[in-house]
């Protein structure tokens, strides 16, 4: 009985989608971890490195918004998930045959386009299949645990070790295998949600109905979440793009030691990524956004300025890279609670897409130019500043946690006397 309860559809769906999202980030972040190896074959400036990241964010943004909206309108989210997994895995495979900056740029742009629709489509399914008391935990776990466990913890250790043994090109060629496995799991076990089940809010899904951007932007929380994304996405991108290079080129650590520091970044992201959303179910989305955005300043600052024992640096990084927790709040949890169910895919695509477009493209591109002009520490300083800005924006959010709102409503409702006195 316990085994059957554990393997119910909600848990099965969460595990399969998390596995797909995890391997997506394993492929996405692999380029950052292997960049010291790639630069030995493909010479690039800091500006060119950030242009690759920015171009990826551009197509990710477009794929996320339009792919998420299309999946909602067609009611074919499962099909979208299967094809996106196969296609982004193929792009990761072809990264291994790139011979120049331009070929890397084109391949990663295609990869971003195909990765973009996965999260909005997966979130749309999971949000409507989650029980109310677990929605924050489920969406936070999906967004952050597996992506950071596979991409952030195992990624740097495994990829650097394999690349040191058989070369970075062969390492990328092997990444297509998990993508095929995940696509088969989604095809076999994931169900297309029925319109009657889509009860995250009071309005049901109308298949084929076009979601208007103006409807999304009328909501204050959607506007604020979109603004937070403009700063938190560069926090994430700059940390993962420049911390490996800063550790190797400036602090002089070996690629092996660098991989363990980056694994600590991934461990922090994995833990905070689902702990923060779970805490926000009780504390509220708004306090969690503010507190853990502030804590996220510690991650890049400790990499920059701490020169003490290695184990203490690891501890500071684990504590201070909490950003994926607030990212889960602004990107999926708050939007899924702020709007009717028919808008979820488009809303998640919007908050993710605009953040990737302005933050991931514009700000990240600028950071590469600044790194070439003022030093490679500049992007990490920018990351710390962006965490602070996100906390300030969080002050203006409206609370959406169902449990928190229910408790607030109970406190505001006056008790009804069992024996009223009539005068």
mmCIF file of C-alpha atoms in Angstrom, residues 22-423:
data_model
loop_
_atom_site.group_PDB
_atom_site.id
_atom_site.type_symbol
_atom_site.label_atom_id
_atom_site.label_comp_id
_atom_site.label_asym_id
_atom_site.label_seq_id
_atom_site.Cartn_x
_atom_site.Cartn_y
_atom_site.Cartn_z
ATOM 1 C CA UNK A 22 17.882 17.897 -14.658
ATOM 2 C CA UNK A 23 19.436 16.523 -17.833
ATOM 3 C CA UNK A 24 18.496 19.736 -19.628
ATOM 4 C CA UNK A 25 20.688 21.653 -17.182
ATOM 5 C CA UNK A 26 23.371 18.972 -17.340
ATOM 6 C CA UNK A 27 23.593 19.823 -21.055
ATOM 7 C CA UNK A 28 23.186 23.581 -20.580
ATOM 8 C CA UNK A 29 25.799 24.107 -17.869
ATOM 9 C CA UNK A 30 28.263 21.638 -19.360
ATOM 10 C CA UNK A 31 29.652 24.333 -21.653
ATOM 11 C CA UNK A 32 30.604 26.486 -18.636
ATOM 12 C CA UNK A 33 32.377 23.673 -16.782
ATOM 13 C CA UNK A 34 34.314 22.584 -19.868
ATOM 14 C CA UNK A 35 35.175 26.098 -21.060
ATOM 15 C CA UNK A 36 38.810 25.890 -19.784
ATOM 16 C CA UNK A 37 39.190 22.774 -22.001
ATOM 17 C CA UNK A 38 37.320 24.288 -24.962
ATOM 18 C CA UNK A 39 39.490 27.429 -24.945
ATOM 19 C CA UNK A 40 42.510 25.238 -25.682
ATOM 20 C CA UNK A 41 40.936 24.357 -29.056
ATOM 21 C CA UNK A 42 38.671 27.326 -29.761
ATOM 22 C CA UNK A 43 40.178 30.693 -28.843
ATOM 23 C CA UNK A 44 37.578 33.204 -27.584
ATOM 24 C CA UNK A 45 37.488 36.494 -25.697
ATOM 25 C CA UNK A 46 35.355 37.092 -22.610
ATOM 26 C CA UNK A 47 32.989 39.068 -24.824
ATOM 27 C CA UNK A 48 32.567 36.104 -27.185
ATOM 28 C CA UNK A 49 32.000 33.731 -24.248
ATOM 29 C CA UNK A 50 29.198 35.921 -22.936
ATOM 30 C CA UNK A 51 27.774 36.356 -26.456
ATOM 31 C CA UNK A 52 27.286 32.589 -26.606
ATOM 32 C CA UNK A 53 25.484 32.687 -23.254
ATOM 33 C CA UNK A 54 23.448 35.713 -24.350
ATOM 34 C CA UNK A 55 22.468 34.166 -27.685
ATOM 35 C CA UNK A 56 21.391 31.028 -25.846
ATOM 36 C CA UNK A 57 19.251 33.140 -23.520
ATOM 37 C CA UNK A 58 17.700 34.936 -26.500
ATOM 38 C CA UNK A 59 16.473 31.765 -28.164
ATOM 39 C CA UNK A 60 15.561 30.242 -24.776
ATOM 40 C CA UNK A 61 13.352 33.287 -24.152
ATOM 41 C CA UNK A 62 11.640 32.988 -27.527
ATOM 42 C CA UNK A 63 11.227 29.239 -27.214
ATOM 43 C CA UNK A 64 9.932 29.551 -23.656
ATOM 44 C CA UNK A 65 7.221 32.111 -24.333
ATOM 45 C CA UNK A 66 6.009 30.976 -27.755
ATOM 46 C CA UNK A 67 6.495 27.270 -27.011
ATOM 47 C CA UNK A 68 4.643 27.531 -23.697
ATOM 48 C CA UNK A 69 1.792 29.495 -25.279
ATOM 49 C CA UNK A 70 1.540 27.073 -28.199
ATOM 50 C CA UNK A 71 1.452 24.046 -25.884
ATOM 51 C CA UNK A 72 -1.348 25.663 -23.843
ATOM 52 C CA UNK A 73 -3.364 26.581 -26.941
ATOM 53 C CA UNK A 74 -2.992 23.214 -28.652
ATOM 54 C CA UNK A 75 -3.399 21.177 -25.471
ATOM 55 C CA UNK A 76 -0.410 19.056 -26.556
ATOM 56 C CA UNK A 77 1.998 19.678 -23.693
ATOM 57 C CA UNK A 78 3.178 16.053 -23.512
ATOM 58 C CA UNK A 79 4.065 16.004 -27.212
ATOM 59 C CA UNK A 80 5.944 19.292 -26.863
ATOM 60 C CA UNK A 81 7.947 17.850 -23.960
ATOM 61 C CA UNK A 82 8.976 14.726 -25.888
ATOM 62 C CA UNK A 83 10.178 16.607 -28.948
ATOM 63 C CA UNK A 84 11.988 19.334 -26.994
ATOM 64 C CA UNK A 85 13.967 16.742 -25.019
ATOM 65 C CA UNK A 86 15.031 14.919 -28.180
ATOM 66 C CA UNK A 87 15.986 18.110 -30.007
ATOM 67 C CA UNK A 88 17.966 19.816 -27.237
ATOM 68 C CA UNK A 89 19.838 16.545 -26.618
ATOM 69 C CA UNK A 90 20.766 16.450 -30.298
ATOM 70 C CA UNK A 91 22.091 20.019 -30.016
ATOM 71 C CA UNK A 92 24.204 19.034 -27.000
ATOM 72 C CA UNK A 93 25.588 16.172 -29.082
ATOM 73 C CA UNK A 94 26.556 18.521 -31.933
ATOM 74 C CA UNK A 95 28.380 20.850 -29.503
ATOM 75 C CA UNK A 96 31.101 18.205 -29.543
ATOM 76 C CA UNK A 97 31.808 18.801 -33.236
ATOM 77 C CA UNK A 98 32.009 22.607 -33.093
ATOM 78 C CA UNK A 99 35.279 24.024 -34.420
ATOM 79 C CA UNK A 100 34.854 27.797 -34.061
ATOM 80 C CA UNK A 101 33.162 30.532 -32.093
ATOM 81 C CA UNK A 102 30.524 30.908 -34.818
ATOM 82 C CA UNK A 103 29.657 27.217 -34.912
ATOM 83 C CA UNK A 104 29.354 27.151 -31.111
ATOM 84 C CA UNK A 105 27.137 30.226 -31.271
ATOM 85 C CA UNK A 106 24.756 28.690 -33.835
ATOM 86 C CA UNK A 107 24.536 25.328 -32.044
ATOM 87 C CA UNK A 108 23.834 26.892 -28.664
ATOM 88 C CA UNK A 109 21.196 29.198 -30.153
ATOM 89 C CA UNK A 110 19.381 26.160 -31.561
ATOM 90 C CA UNK A 111 19.735 24.430 -28.201
ATOM 91 C CA UNK A 112 18.169 27.378 -26.374
ATOM 92 C CA UNK A 113 15.239 27.416 -28.799
ATOM 93 C CA UNK A 114 14.464 23.760 -28.118
ATOM 94 C CA UNK A 115 15.081 23.897 -24.360
ATOM 95 C CA UNK A 116 12.864 26.951 -23.837
ATOM 96 C CA UNK A 117 9.432 25.228 -24.085
ATOM 97 C CA UNK A 118 10.254 22.423 -21.625
ATOM 98 C CA UNK A 119 9.718 24.296 -18.364
ATOM 99 C CA UNK A 120 6.505 26.189 -19.265
ATOM 100 C CA UNK A 121 4.963 22.988 -20.661
ATOM 101 C CA UNK A 122 6.099 20.847 -17.731
ATOM 102 C CA UNK A 123 4.955 23.436 -15.199
ATOM 103 C CA UNK A 124 1.525 23.645 -16.838
ATOM 104 C CA UNK A 125 1.060 19.902 -16.346
ATOM 105 C CA UNK A 126 2.509 19.715 -12.839
ATOM 106 C CA UNK A 127 0.652 22.763 -11.490
ATOM 107 C CA UNK A 128 -2.762 21.329 -12.301
ATOM 108 C CA UNK A 129 -1.877 17.806 -11.136
ATOM 109 C CA UNK A 130 -0.411 18.931 -7.776
ATOM 110 C CA UNK A 131 -2.382 18.912 -4.555
ATOM 111 C CA UNK A 132 -2.787 22.410 -3.086
ATOM 112 C CA UNK A 133 -0.642 21.701 -0.031
ATOM 113 C CA UNK A 134 2.255 20.477 -2.201
ATOM 114 C CA UNK A 135 2.172 22.859 -5.135
ATOM 115 C CA UNK A 136 4.986 25.062 -3.861
ATOM 116 C CA UNK A 137 7.149 22.064 -3.006
ATOM 117 C CA UNK A 138 6.436 20.292 -6.310
ATOM 118 C CA UNK A 139 7.163 23.293 -8.520
ATOM 119 C CA UNK A 140 10.257 24.194 -6.506
ATOM 120 C CA UNK A 141 11.516 20.609 -6.641
ATOM 121 C CA UNK A 142 10.926 20.475 -10.398
ATOM 122 C CA UNK A 143 12.712 23.723 -11.092
ATOM 123 C CA UNK A 144 15.658 23.355 -8.782
ATOM 124 C CA UNK A 145 16.467 19.997 -7.227
ATOM 125 C CA UNK A 146 17.250 17.807 -10.218
ATOM 126 C CA UNK A 147 18.568 20.662 -12.349
ATOM 127 C CA UNK A 148 21.083 21.487 -9.655
ATOM 128 C CA UNK A 149 21.744 17.909 -8.574
ATOM 129 C CA UNK A 150 22.421 16.679 -12.110
ATOM 130 C CA UNK A 151 23.567 19.959 -13.655
ATOM 131 C CA UNK A 152 25.134 21.639 -10.647
ATOM 132 C CA UNK A 153 26.559 18.869 -8.443
ATOM 133 C CA UNK A 154 27.245 15.862 -10.658
ATOM 134 C CA UNK A 155 27.740 17.997 -13.755
ATOM 135 C CA UNK A 156 31.063 19.690 -12.936
ATOM 136 C CA UNK A 157 32.574 16.619 -11.251
ATOM 137 C CA UNK A 158 31.544 14.104 -13.931
ATOM 138 C CA UNK A 159 32.032 16.303 -16.993
ATOM 139 C CA UNK A 160 35.441 17.646 -15.956
ATOM 140 C CA UNK A 161 36.664 14.165 -15.041
ATOM 141 C CA UNK A 162 35.393 12.646 -18.311
ATOM 142 C CA UNK A 163 36.743 15.525 -20.393
ATOM 143 C CA UNK A 164 40.163 15.199 -18.731
ATOM 144 C CA UNK A 165 40.122 11.496 -19.616
ATOM 145 C CA UNK A 166 38.655 11.301 -23.131
ATOM 146 C CA UNK A 167 38.392 14.932 -24.263
ATOM 147 C CA UNK A 168 35.641 17.551 -24.181
ATOM 148 C CA UNK A 169 34.335 16.681 -27.644
ATOM 149 C CA UNK A 170 33.610 13.042 -26.837
ATOM 150 C CA UNK A 171 32.043 14.135 -23.561
ATOM 151 C CA UNK A 172 29.436 16.198 -25.396
ATOM 152 C CA UNK A 173 28.765 13.399 -27.886
ATOM 153 C CA UNK A 174 27.734 11.104 -25.021
ATOM 154 C CA UNK A 175 25.101 13.520 -23.688
ATOM 155 C CA UNK A 176 22.490 12.414 -26.227
ATOM 156 C CA UNK A 177 21.949 9.091 -24.408
ATOM 157 C CA UNK A 178 20.099 10.396 -21.301
ATOM 158 C CA UNK A 179 17.943 12.605 -23.539
ATOM 159 C CA UNK A 180 16.610 9.604 -25.438
ATOM 160 C CA UNK A 181 15.850 7.783 -22.162
ATOM 161 C CA UNK A 182 13.950 10.762 -20.715
ATOM 162 C CA UNK A 183 11.908 11.243 -23.904
ATOM 163 C CA UNK A 184 10.788 7.601 -23.745
ATOM 164 C CA UNK A 185 9.797 7.951 -20.062
ATOM 165 C CA UNK A 186 7.700 11.055 -20.795
ATOM 166 C CA UNK A 187 6.009 9.371 -23.744
ATOM 167 C CA UNK A 188 5.098 6.274 -21.709
ATOM 168 C CA UNK A 189 4.168 7.648 -18.283
ATOM 169 C CA UNK A 190 3.114 11.315 -18.571
ATOM 170 C CA UNK A 191 -0.558 12.048 -19.293
ATOM 171 C CA UNK A 192 -2.002 15.058 -21.049
ATOM 172 C CA UNK A 193 -4.057 16.865 -18.353
ATOM 173 C CA UNK A 194 -7.782 16.996 -18.979
ATOM 174 C CA UNK A 195 -9.430 20.449 -18.978
ATOM 175 C CA UNK A 196 -11.637 19.405 -16.058
ATOM 176 C CA UNK A 197 -8.562 18.832 -13.909
ATOM 177 C CA UNK A 198 -7.104 22.276 -14.492
ATOM 178 C CA UNK A 199 -8.273 23.803 -11.247
ATOM 179 C CA UNK A 200 -5.305 25.846 -10.074
ATOM 180 C CA UNK A 201 -7.606 28.825 -10.260
ATOM 181 C CA UNK A 202 -11.245 29.486 -11.011
ATOM 182 C CA UNK A 203 -11.041 29.520 -14.801
ATOM 183 C CA UNK A 204 -10.638 26.318 -16.793
ATOM 184 C CA UNK A 205 -8.553 25.773 -19.892
ATOM 185 C CA UNK A 206 -10.244 26.335 -23.243
ATOM 186 C CA UNK A 207 -8.345 24.402 -25.834
ATOM 187 C CA UNK A 208 -7.442 26.527 -28.821
ATOM 188 C CA UNK A 209 -8.038 29.839 -27.013
ATOM 189 C CA UNK A 210 -5.305 32.380 -27.586
ATOM 190 C CA UNK A 211 -3.731 33.853 -24.468
ATOM 191 C CA UNK A 212 -3.293 37.618 -24.780
ATOM 192 C CA UNK A 213 -0.134 39.246 -23.467
ATOM 193 C CA UNK A 214 -2.160 42.198 -22.170
ATOM 194 C CA UNK A 215 -4.087 39.872 -19.840
ATOM 195 C CA UNK A 216 -0.819 38.753 -18.270
ATOM 196 C CA UNK A 217 0.611 42.231 -17.853
ATOM 197 C CA UNK A 218 -2.481 43.535 -16.051
ATOM 198 C CA UNK A 219 -1.471 41.488 -12.995
ATOM 199 C CA UNK A 220 0.910 43.316 -10.646
ATOM 200 C CA UNK A 221 2.653 40.139 -9.477
ATOM 201 C CA UNK A 222 3.346 39.057 -13.061
ATOM 202 C CA UNK A 223 4.907 42.441 -13.768
ATOM 203 C CA UNK A 224 7.064 42.250 -10.627
ATOM 204 C CA UNK A 225 8.066 38.625 -11.268
ATOM 205 C CA UNK A 226 9.082 39.551 -14.801
ATOM 206 C CA UNK A 227 11.202 42.399 -13.398
ATOM 207 C CA UNK A 228 12.820 40.111 -10.814
ATOM 208 C CA UNK A 229 13.701 37.691 -13.613
ATOM 209 C CA UNK A 230 15.645 40.427 -15.397
ATOM 210 C CA UNK A 231 18.054 40.441 -12.441
ATOM 211 C CA UNK A 232 18.009 36.899 -11.060
ATOM 212 C CA UNK A 233 18.693 35.222 -14.400
ATOM 213 C CA UNK A 234 21.949 37.211 -14.824
ATOM 214 C CA UNK A 235 22.808 36.325 -11.208
ATOM 215 C CA UNK A 236 22.579 32.663 -12.176
ATOM 216 C CA UNK A 237 24.174 32.949 -15.623
ATOM 217 C CA UNK A 238 27.111 35.120 -14.555
ATOM 218 C CA UNK A 239 27.853 32.954 -11.520
ATOM 219 C CA UNK A 240 28.027 29.750 -13.536
ATOM 220 C CA UNK A 241 29.773 31.353 -16.528
ATOM 221 C CA UNK A 242 32.521 33.275 -14.701
ATOM 222 C CA UNK A 243 33.122 31.459 -11.414
ATOM 223 C CA UNK A 244 34.939 28.551 -13.155
ATOM 224 C CA UNK A 245 37.127 30.955 -15.155
ATOM 225 C CA UNK A 246 37.793 33.213 -12.136
ATOM 226 C CA UNK A 247 38.822 30.270 -9.968
ATOM 227 C CA UNK A 248 41.190 28.841 -12.597
ATOM 228 C CA UNK A 249 42.575 32.024 -14.174
ATOM 229 C CA UNK A 250 42.704 34.440 -11.206
ATOM 230 C CA UNK A 251 42.862 32.287 -8.068
ATOM 231 C CA UNK A 252 45.029 29.704 -9.807
ATOM 232 C CA UNK A 253 43.169 26.581 -8.640
ATOM 233 C CA UNK A 254 43.262 23.400 -10.719
ATOM 234 C CA UNK A 255 40.287 22.409 -12.915
ATOM 235 C CA UNK A 256 39.700 19.521 -10.513
ATOM 236 C CA UNK A 257 39.414 21.821 -7.468
ATOM 237 C CA UNK A 258 37.283 24.214 -9.508
ATOM 238 C CA UNK A 259 34.889 21.367 -10.292
ATOM 239 C CA UNK A 260 34.350 20.709 -6.570
ATOM 240 C CA UNK A 261 33.696 24.387 -5.824
ATOM 241 C CA UNK A 262 31.153 24.474 -8.638
ATOM 242 C CA UNK A 263 29.641 21.260 -7.278
ATOM 243 C CA UNK A 264 29.170 23.127 -3.981
ATOM 244 C CA UNK A 265 27.351 25.843 -5.953
ATOM 245 C CA UNK A 266 25.152 23.138 -7.418
ATOM 246 C CA UNK A 267 24.547 21.553 -4.007
ATOM 247 C CA UNK A 268 23.472 24.903 -2.610
ATOM 248 C CA UNK A 269 21.145 25.496 -5.537
ATOM 249 C CA UNK A 270 19.692 21.987 -5.248
ATOM 250 C CA UNK A 271 18.965 22.293 -1.529
ATOM 251 C CA UNK A 272 17.686 25.862 -1.466
ATOM 252 C CA UNK A 273 15.863 25.293 -4.738
ATOM 253 C CA UNK A 274 13.194 23.147 -3.128
ATOM 254 C CA UNK A 275 13.617 24.137 0.544
ATOM 255 C CA UNK A 276 12.799 27.794 -0.190
ATOM 256 C CA UNK A 277 9.538 27.011 -2.055
ATOM 257 C CA UNK A 278 8.567 24.529 0.672
ATOM 258 C CA UNK A 279 9.233 27.166 3.348
ATOM 259 C CA UNK A 280 7.289 29.700 1.315
ATOM 260 C CA UNK A 281 4.195 27.499 1.613
ATOM 261 C CA UNK A 282 4.268 28.331 5.339
ATOM 262 C CA UNK A 283 6.134 31.626 5.572
ATOM 263 C CA UNK A 284 4.634 33.170 2.451
ATOM 264 C CA UNK A 285 6.085 33.738 -1.020
ATOM 265 C CA UNK A 286 6.998 37.374 -0.360
ATOM 266 C CA UNK A 287 9.162 36.923 2.790
ATOM 267 C CA UNK A 288 10.943 33.956 1.197
ATOM 268 C CA UNK A 289 11.718 35.991 -1.926
ATOM 269 C CA UNK A 290 13.225 38.851 0.105
ATOM 270 C CA UNK A 291 15.248 36.800 2.615
ATOM 271 C CA UNK A 292 16.806 34.349 0.200
ATOM 272 C CA UNK A 293 17.552 36.946 -2.468
ATOM 273 C CA UNK A 294 19.635 38.768 0.144
ATOM 274 C CA UNK A 295 21.410 35.539 1.134
ATOM 275 C CA UNK A 296 22.256 34.996 -2.560
ATOM 276 C CA UNK A 297 24.690 37.912 -2.439
ATOM 277 C CA UNK A 298 27.067 35.775 -0.372
ATOM 278 C CA UNK A 299 27.760 33.238 -3.139
ATOM 279 C CA UNK A 300 29.566 35.412 -5.718
ATOM 280 C CA UNK A 301 31.154 37.585 -3.010
ATOM 281 C CA UNK A 302 32.704 34.570 -1.254
ATOM 282 C CA UNK A 303 34.198 33.320 -4.537
ATOM 283 C CA UNK A 304 35.653 36.771 -5.137
ATOM 284 C CA UNK A 305 37.026 37.714 -1.749
ATOM 285 C CA UNK A 306 37.390 34.699 0.528
ATOM 286 C CA UNK A 307 40.952 33.362 0.641
ATOM 287 C CA UNK A 308 40.757 31.085 3.678
ATOM 288 C CA UNK A 309 40.562 27.305 3.969
ATOM 289 C CA UNK A 310 39.050 25.411 1.055
ATOM 290 C CA UNK A 311 36.432 23.694 3.237
ATOM 291 C CA UNK A 312 35.219 27.051 4.552
ATOM 292 C CA UNK A 313 34.922 28.439 1.028
ATOM 293 C CA UNK A 314 32.786 25.416 0.164
ATOM 294 C CA UNK A 315 30.569 26.091 3.194
ATOM 295 C CA UNK A 316 30.140 29.778 2.307
ATOM 296 C CA UNK A 317 29.239 28.862 -1.249
ATOM 297 C CA UNK A 318 26.687 26.280 -0.086
ATOM 298 C CA UNK A 319 25.046 28.854 2.186
ATOM 299 C CA UNK A 320 25.277 31.754 -0.244
ATOM 300 C CA UNK A 321 24.094 30.385 -3.592
ATOM 301 C CA UNK A 322 20.409 30.370 -2.649
ATOM 302 C CA UNK A 323 19.221 32.173 -5.778
ATOM 303 C CA UNK A 324 17.430 29.188 -7.384
ATOM 304 C CA UNK A 325 14.955 29.254 -4.493
ATOM 305 C CA UNK A 326 13.694 32.769 -5.302
ATOM 306 C CA UNK A 327 13.927 31.863 -8.994
ATOM 307 C CA UNK A 328 11.366 29.096 -8.458
ATOM 308 C CA UNK A 329 9.088 31.615 -6.743
ATOM 309 C CA UNK A 330 9.134 34.278 -9.457
ATOM 310 C CA UNK A 331 9.275 31.944 -12.458
ATOM 311 C CA UNK A 332 6.599 29.378 -11.687
ATOM 312 C CA UNK A 333 5.016 29.368 -8.224
ATOM 313 C CA UNK A 334 3.770 32.958 -7.949
ATOM 314 C CA UNK A 335 2.610 33.128 -11.613
ATOM 315 C CA UNK A 336 0.727 29.822 -11.254
ATOM 316 C CA UNK A 337 -1.162 31.243 -8.235
ATOM 317 C CA UNK A 338 -1.690 34.756 -9.550
ATOM 318 C CA UNK A 339 -3.605 33.900 -12.730
ATOM 319 C CA UNK A 340 -6.298 31.534 -14.051
ATOM 320 C CA UNK A 341 -5.107 28.098 -15.159
ATOM 321 C CA UNK A 342 -5.428 28.877 -18.864
ATOM 322 C CA UNK A 343 -2.647 31.462 -18.505
ATOM 323 C CA UNK A 344 -0.058 29.380 -16.619
ATOM 324 C CA UNK A 345 2.079 28.220 -19.555
ATOM 325 C CA UNK A 346 2.135 31.673 -21.121
ATOM 326 C CA UNK A 347 2.779 33.393 -17.768
ATOM 327 C CA UNK A 348 5.710 31.125 -16.945
ATOM 328 C CA UNK A 349 7.020 31.591 -20.474
ATOM 329 C CA UNK A 350 6.720 35.370 -20.078
ATOM 330 C CA UNK A 351 8.538 35.627 -16.737
ATOM 331 C CA UNK A 352 11.235 33.254 -17.960
ATOM 332 C CA UNK A 353 11.409 34.725 -21.468
ATOM 333 C CA UNK A 354 11.666 38.416 -20.592
ATOM 334 C CA UNK A 355 14.227 37.637 -17.911
ATOM 335 C CA UNK A 356 16.287 35.674 -20.411
ATOM 336 C CA UNK A 357 15.840 38.322 -23.116
ATOM 337 C CA UNK A 358 16.746 41.439 -21.135
ATOM 338 C CA UNK A 359 18.812 39.910 -18.341
ATOM 339 C CA UNK A 360 20.284 36.878 -20.062
ATOM 340 C CA UNK A 361 20.930 38.607 -23.399
ATOM 341 C CA UNK A 362 21.364 42.313 -22.715
ATOM 342 C CA UNK A 363 22.935 42.340 -19.265
ATOM 343 C CA UNK A 364 25.038 39.214 -19.780
ATOM 344 C CA UNK A 365 26.389 40.584 -23.088
ATOM 345 C CA UNK A 366 27.310 43.837 -21.359
ATOM 346 C CA UNK A 367 29.068 41.921 -18.589
ATOM 347 C CA UNK A 368 31.421 40.303 -21.101
ATOM 348 C CA UNK A 369 32.445 43.699 -22.459
ATOM 349 C CA UNK A 370 32.969 44.974 -18.916
ATOM 350 C CA UNK A 371 35.000 41.870 -18.028
ATOM 351 C CA UNK A 372 37.361 42.530 -20.962
ATOM 352 C CA UNK A 373 37.676 46.192 -19.916
ATOM 353 C CA UNK A 374 37.752 46.017 -16.110
ATOM 354 C CA UNK A 375 38.607 42.433 -15.234
ATOM 355 C CA UNK A 376 36.918 39.085 -14.864
ATOM 356 C CA UNK A 377 35.748 39.932 -11.319
ATOM 357 C CA UNK A 378 33.237 42.463 -12.693
ATOM 358 C CA UNK A 379 30.497 39.964 -13.670
ATOM 359 C CA UNK A 380 30.607 38.365 -10.214
ATOM 360 C CA UNK A 381 30.239 41.775 -8.558
ATOM 361 C CA UNK A 382 27.283 42.425 -10.838
ATOM 362 C CA UNK A 383 25.722 39.119 -9.758
ATOM 363 C CA UNK A 384 25.865 40.152 -6.090
ATOM 364 C CA UNK A 385 24.257 43.511 -6.897
ATOM 365 C CA UNK A 386 21.461 41.820 -8.850
ATOM 366 C CA UNK A 387 20.565 39.638 -5.857
ATOM 367 C CA UNK A 388 20.160 42.784 -3.749
ATOM 368 C CA UNK A 389 17.965 44.439 -6.384
ATOM 369 C CA UNK A 390 15.732 41.338 -6.546
ATOM 370 C CA UNK A 391 15.186 41.494 -2.782
ATOM 371 C CA UNK A 392 14.129 45.147 -3.038
ATOM 372 C CA UNK A 393 11.620 44.384 -5.821
ATOM 373 C CA UNK A 394 10.253 41.524 -3.713
ATOM 374 C CA UNK A 395 9.075 44.076 -1.132
ATOM 375 C CA UNK A 396 6.261 45.068 -3.503
ATOM 376 C CA UNK A 397 4.876 41.577 -4.213
ATOM 377 C CA UNK A 398 1.340 40.595 -3.162
ATOM 378 C CA UNK A 399 1.192 37.359 -1.165
ATOM 379 C CA UNK A 400 -0.198 34.329 -3.064
ATOM 380 C CA UNK A 401 0.526 31.304 -0.833
ATOM 381 C CA UNK A 402 -2.845 29.479 -0.382
ATOM 382 C CA UNK A 403 -2.007 28.358 3.152
ATOM 383 C CA UNK A 404 -0.838 31.817 4.176
ATOM 384 C CA UNK A 405 -3.890 33.490 2.644
ATOM 385 C CA UNK A 406 -6.239 31.013 4.307
ATOM 386 C CA UNK A 407 -4.720 31.693 7.718
ATOM 387 C CA UNK A 408 -4.949 35.433 7.125
ATOM 388 C CA UNK A 409 -8.611 35.094 6.147
ATOM 389 C CA UNK A 410 -9.361 33.046 9.271
ATOM 390 C CA UNK A 411 -7.770 35.724 11.476
ATOM 391 C CA UNK A 412 -9.780 38.470 9.806
ATOM 392 C CA UNK A 413 -13.113 36.618 10.026
ATOM 393 C CA UNK A 414 -14.907 37.416 13.313
ATOM 394 C CA UNK A 415 -16.087 34.372 15.276
ATOM 395 C CA UNK A 416 -19.802 33.576 15.094
ATOM 396 C CA UNK A 417 -21.501 33.287 18.492
ATOM 397 C CA UNK A 418 -23.335 29.999 19.054
ATOM 398 C CA UNK A 419 -25.891 31.703 21.312
ATOM 399 C CA UNK A 420 -26.443 35.180 19.959
ATOM 400 C CA UNK A 421 -28.204 37.613 22.247
ATOM 401 C CA UNK A 422 -31.146 39.443 20.687
ATOM 402 C CA UNK A 423 -32.023 42.825 22.065
#
